[in-house]
């Protein structure tokens, strides 16, 4: 008797006892090493303990950032595969979800006080999408511009009495050194001179 959901034709072994045995053996092998796999370290919302789901290559599980885009794809939507049979339905669902999120964001922004809106705008300026290297370069540029503005805004240094006194002291020391060098250069006639 054929199991429900198995295709007819050449894939007759699908759902058979042999396939079930192979699947069971692979699950048993996986369960033997599953506890050794790296776990997600993100804090759970319900109790604050570490998540303990299996981690992806970035150290987080799929729920805590494992499927987040990287580099140039950061914060960009992932569009459905156009070759999928239900691609239009998935695209419509994606667009509706994006519209709902945009409306919710606009409502939240409209309800902000002027101080909250100013902080939000500052955060948006400093957290632009892009690669980590580009964001690091922009932070360094902002820091150097702030340092230059600070240097330019300082009042010019005017010579004070202490500076004039130090200049005078330096000039006297130079003169003493020159006299000492001149005495060393003059030939010593010696005892017979």
Short mmCIF file of C-alpha atoms in Angstrom, two decimals:
data_model
loop_
_atom_site.label_atom_id
_atom_site.label_comp_id
_atom_site.label_asym_id
_atom_site.label_seq_id
_atom_site.Cartn_x
_atom_site.Cartn_y
_atom_site.Cartn_z
CA UNK A 1 0.00 0.00 0.00
CA UNK A 2 1.35 3.40 -0.99
CA UNK A 3 1.66 6.05 1.75
CA UNK A 4 -0.28 9.27 1.32
CA UNK A 5 1.80 12.07 -0.19
CA UNK A 6 4.40 9.90 -1.93
CA UNK A 7 4.68 10.42 -5.69
CA UNK A 8 4.00 7.67 -8.15
CA UNK A 9 6.63 6.49 -10.59
CA UNK A 10 10.40 6.16 -10.23
CA UNK A 11 10.61 7.42 -6.63
CA UNK A 12 8.90 4.36 -5.26
CA UNK A 13 11.35 4.00 -2.39
CA UNK A 14 10.10 7.30 -0.91
CA UNK A 15 8.16 6.49 2.25
CA UNK A 16 9.29 2.88 2.16
CA UNK A 17 10.72 0.97 5.11
CA UNK A 18 14.25 1.49 3.74
CA UNK A 19 13.84 5.26 3.62
CA UNK A 20 12.34 5.35 7.10
CA UNK A 21 15.31 3.32 8.43
CA UNK A 22 17.80 5.67 6.77
CA UNK A 23 16.01 8.72 8.19
CA UNK A 24 15.82 7.22 11.67
CA UNK A 25 19.54 6.36 11.62
CA UNK A 26 20.51 9.88 10.55
CA UNK A 27 18.34 11.44 13.28
CA UNK A 28 19.96 9.16 15.88
CA UNK A 29 23.46 10.15 14.65
CA UNK A 30 22.51 13.84 14.78
CA UNK A 31 21.07 13.58 18.29
CA UNK A 32 24.34 12.02 19.50
CA UNK A 33 26.34 15.13 18.52
CA UNK A 34 23.67 17.83 18.84
CA UNK A 35 24.67 18.81 22.38
CA UNK A 36 28.22 19.51 21.14
CA UNK A 37 27.11 22.08 18.55
CA UNK A 38 27.51 25.82 19.32
CA UNK A 39 24.48 27.44 20.94
CA UNK A 40 23.00 30.90 20.57
CA UNK A 41 24.03 33.21 23.40
CA UNK A 42 21.29 35.83 23.01
CA UNK A 43 19.14 36.52 26.05
CA UNK A 44 15.61 35.14 25.88
CA UNK A 45 12.76 37.59 26.45
CA UNK A 46 10.80 35.33 28.76
CA UNK A 47 13.51 34.77 31.41
CA UNK A 48 16.73 36.49 30.30
CA UNK A 49 18.64 33.20 30.16
CA UNK A 50 20.77 32.28 27.10
CA UNK A 51 18.68 31.11 24.13
CA UNK A 52 20.34 27.66 23.67
CA UNK A 53 19.03 27.18 20.12
CA UNK A 54 21.60 25.95 17.63
CA UNK A 55 23.74 28.86 16.46
CA UNK A 56 24.48 29.73 12.87
CA UNK A 57 27.93 30.84 11.67
CA UNK A 58 27.53 34.31 13.21
CA UNK A 59 26.94 32.91 16.71
CA UNK A 60 23.18 33.56 16.83
CA UNK A 61 20.19 31.39 16.00
CA UNK A 62 17.73 32.15 13.22
CA UNK A 63 15.45 33.96 15.70
CA UNK A 64 18.16 36.23 17.13
CA UNK A 65 19.83 37.49 13.96
CA UNK A 66 20.96 34.44 12.06
CA UNK A 67 19.07 35.43 8.91
CA UNK A 68 19.93 39.14 9.00
CA UNK A 69 21.51 40.46 5.82
CA UNK A 70 25.20 41.31 5.84
CA UNK A 71 27.24 44.06 4.20
CA UNK A 72 25.41 45.83 1.40
CA UNK A 73 22.24 43.77 2.09
CA UNK A 74 21.84 45.11 5.61
CA UNK A 75 18.22 46.24 6.18
CA UNK A 76 17.20 45.46 2.61
CA UNK A 77 14.12 43.32 1.97
CA UNK A 78 14.60 39.77 0.71
CA UNK A 79 12.30 39.35 -2.27
CA UNK A 80 10.72 35.96 -3.08
CA UNK A 81 12.10 33.76 -5.82
CA UNK A 82 10.28 34.71 -9.06
CA UNK A 83 10.43 31.11 -10.29
CA UNK A 84 8.42 29.78 -7.33
CA UNK A 85 4.88 28.69 -8.15
CA UNK A 86 3.37 31.03 -5.55
CA UNK A 87 5.77 33.95 -6.12
CA UNK A 88 3.03 36.56 -6.65
CA UNK A 89 1.27 35.60 -3.41
CA UNK A 90 4.56 35.81 -1.51
CA UNK A 91 5.37 39.17 -3.10
CA UNK A 92 1.93 40.56 -2.20
CA UNK A 93 2.34 39.34 1.37
CA UNK A 94 5.81 40.89 1.58
CA UNK A 95 4.59 44.26 0.25
CA UNK A 96 1.61 44.30 2.65
CA UNK A 97 3.92 43.52 5.57
CA UNK A 98 6.26 46.33 4.54
CA UNK A 99 3.34 48.77 4.21
CA UNK A 100 2.04 47.80 7.66
CA UNK A 101 5.50 48.28 9.17
CA UNK A 102 5.89 51.69 7.47
CA UNK A 103 2.47 52.83 8.74
CA UNK A 104 3.30 51.64 12.26
CA UNK A 105 6.67 53.45 12.15
CA UNK A 106 5.02 56.66 10.87
CA UNK A 107 2.44 56.49 13.66
CA UNK A 108 5.13 55.98 16.27
CA UNK A 109 7.19 58.90 14.89
CA UNK A 110 4.13 61.19 14.83
CA UNK A 111 3.51 60.45 18.52
CA UNK A 112 7.07 61.41 19.56
CA UNK A 113 7.84 64.53 21.53
CA UNK A 114 10.29 67.01 19.93
CA UNK A 115 13.15 65.75 22.14
CA UNK A 116 12.42 62.11 21.28
CA UNK A 117 12.21 62.99 17.59
CA UNK A 118 15.56 64.78 17.77
CA UNK A 119 17.20 61.73 19.40
CA UNK A 120 15.54 59.44 16.84
CA UNK A 121 16.81 61.55 13.92
CA UNK A 122 20.33 61.61 15.41
CA UNK A 123 20.23 57.81 15.77
CA UNK A 124 19.05 57.44 12.16
CA UNK A 125 21.94 59.60 10.92
CA UNK A 126 24.53 57.56 12.81
CA UNK A 127 23.07 54.14 11.93
CA UNK A 128 22.95 54.23 8.16
CA UNK A 129 22.87 50.93 6.24
CA UNK A 130 26.00 49.76 4.53
CA UNK A 131 29.06 47.64 5.13
CA UNK A 132 30.89 47.69 8.46
CA UNK A 133 33.96 49.22 6.81
CA UNK A 134 31.93 52.09 5.33
CA UNK A 135 30.27 52.80 8.68
CA UNK A 136 33.67 52.74 10.43
CA UNK A 137 35.10 55.16 7.86
CA UNK A 138 32.15 57.53 8.33
CA UNK A 139 32.60 57.44 12.13
CA UNK A 140 36.30 58.29 11.74
CA UNK A 141 35.45 61.16 9.38
CA UNK A 142 32.86 62.54 11.81
CA UNK A 143 35.38 62.34 14.65
CA UNK A 144 38.11 64.16 12.68
CA UNK A 145 35.64 66.86 11.57
CA UNK A 146 34.61 67.40 15.20
CA UNK A 147 38.26 67.70 16.27
CA UNK A 148 38.99 70.21 13.49
CA UNK A 149 35.92 72.28 14.43
CA UNK A 150 37.08 72.27 18.04
CA UNK A 151 40.56 73.47 17.06
CA UNK A 152 39.19 76.20 14.79
CA UNK A 153 36.70 77.44 17.39
CA UNK A 154 39.38 77.96 20.08
CA UNK A 155 40.60 81.53 20.55
CA UNK A 156 44.13 82.24 19.26
CA UNK A 157 46.91 81.97 21.83
CA UNK A 158 48.31 85.35 22.81
CA UNK A 159 51.79 85.60 24.28
CA UNK A 160 51.58 86.17 27.99
CA UNK A 161 54.16 87.30 30.53
CA UNK A 162 55.17 83.67 31.21
CA UNK A 163 55.79 83.05 27.51
CA UNK A 164 57.93 86.23 27.24
CA UNK A 165 59.90 85.18 30.34
CA UNK A 166 60.50 81.71 28.87
CA UNK A 167 61.67 83.23 25.57
CA UNK A 168 64.12 85.45 27.49
CA UNK A 169 65.42 82.46 29.47
CA UNK A 170 65.90 80.44 26.27
CA UNK A 171 67.83 83.32 24.66
CA UNK A 172 70.16 83.62 27.71
CA UNK A 173 70.82 79.86 27.72
CA UNK A 174 71.65 79.94 24.00
CA UNK A 175 74.07 82.80 24.60
CA UNK A 176 75.76 80.87 27.45
CA UNK A 177 76.09 77.79 25.21
CA UNK A 178 77.60 79.90 22.39
CA UNK A 179 80.18 81.39 24.82
CA UNK A 180 81.05 77.89 26.04
CA UNK A 181 81.52 76.62 22.49
CA UNK A 182 83.63 79.69 21.61
CA UNK A 183 85.92 79.05 24.63
CA UNK A 184 86.33 75.40 23.59
CA UNK A 185 87.31 76.44 20.04
CA UNK A 186 90.02 78.90 21.05
CA UNK A 187 93.40 77.18 21.10
CA UNK A 188 94.98 76.70 24.47
CA UNK A 189 98.60 77.88 24.32
CA UNK A 190 99.52 75.42 27.01
CA UNK A 191 102.39 75.70 29.45
CA UNK A 192 104.83 76.94 26.84
CA UNK A 193 102.71 79.56 25.29
#
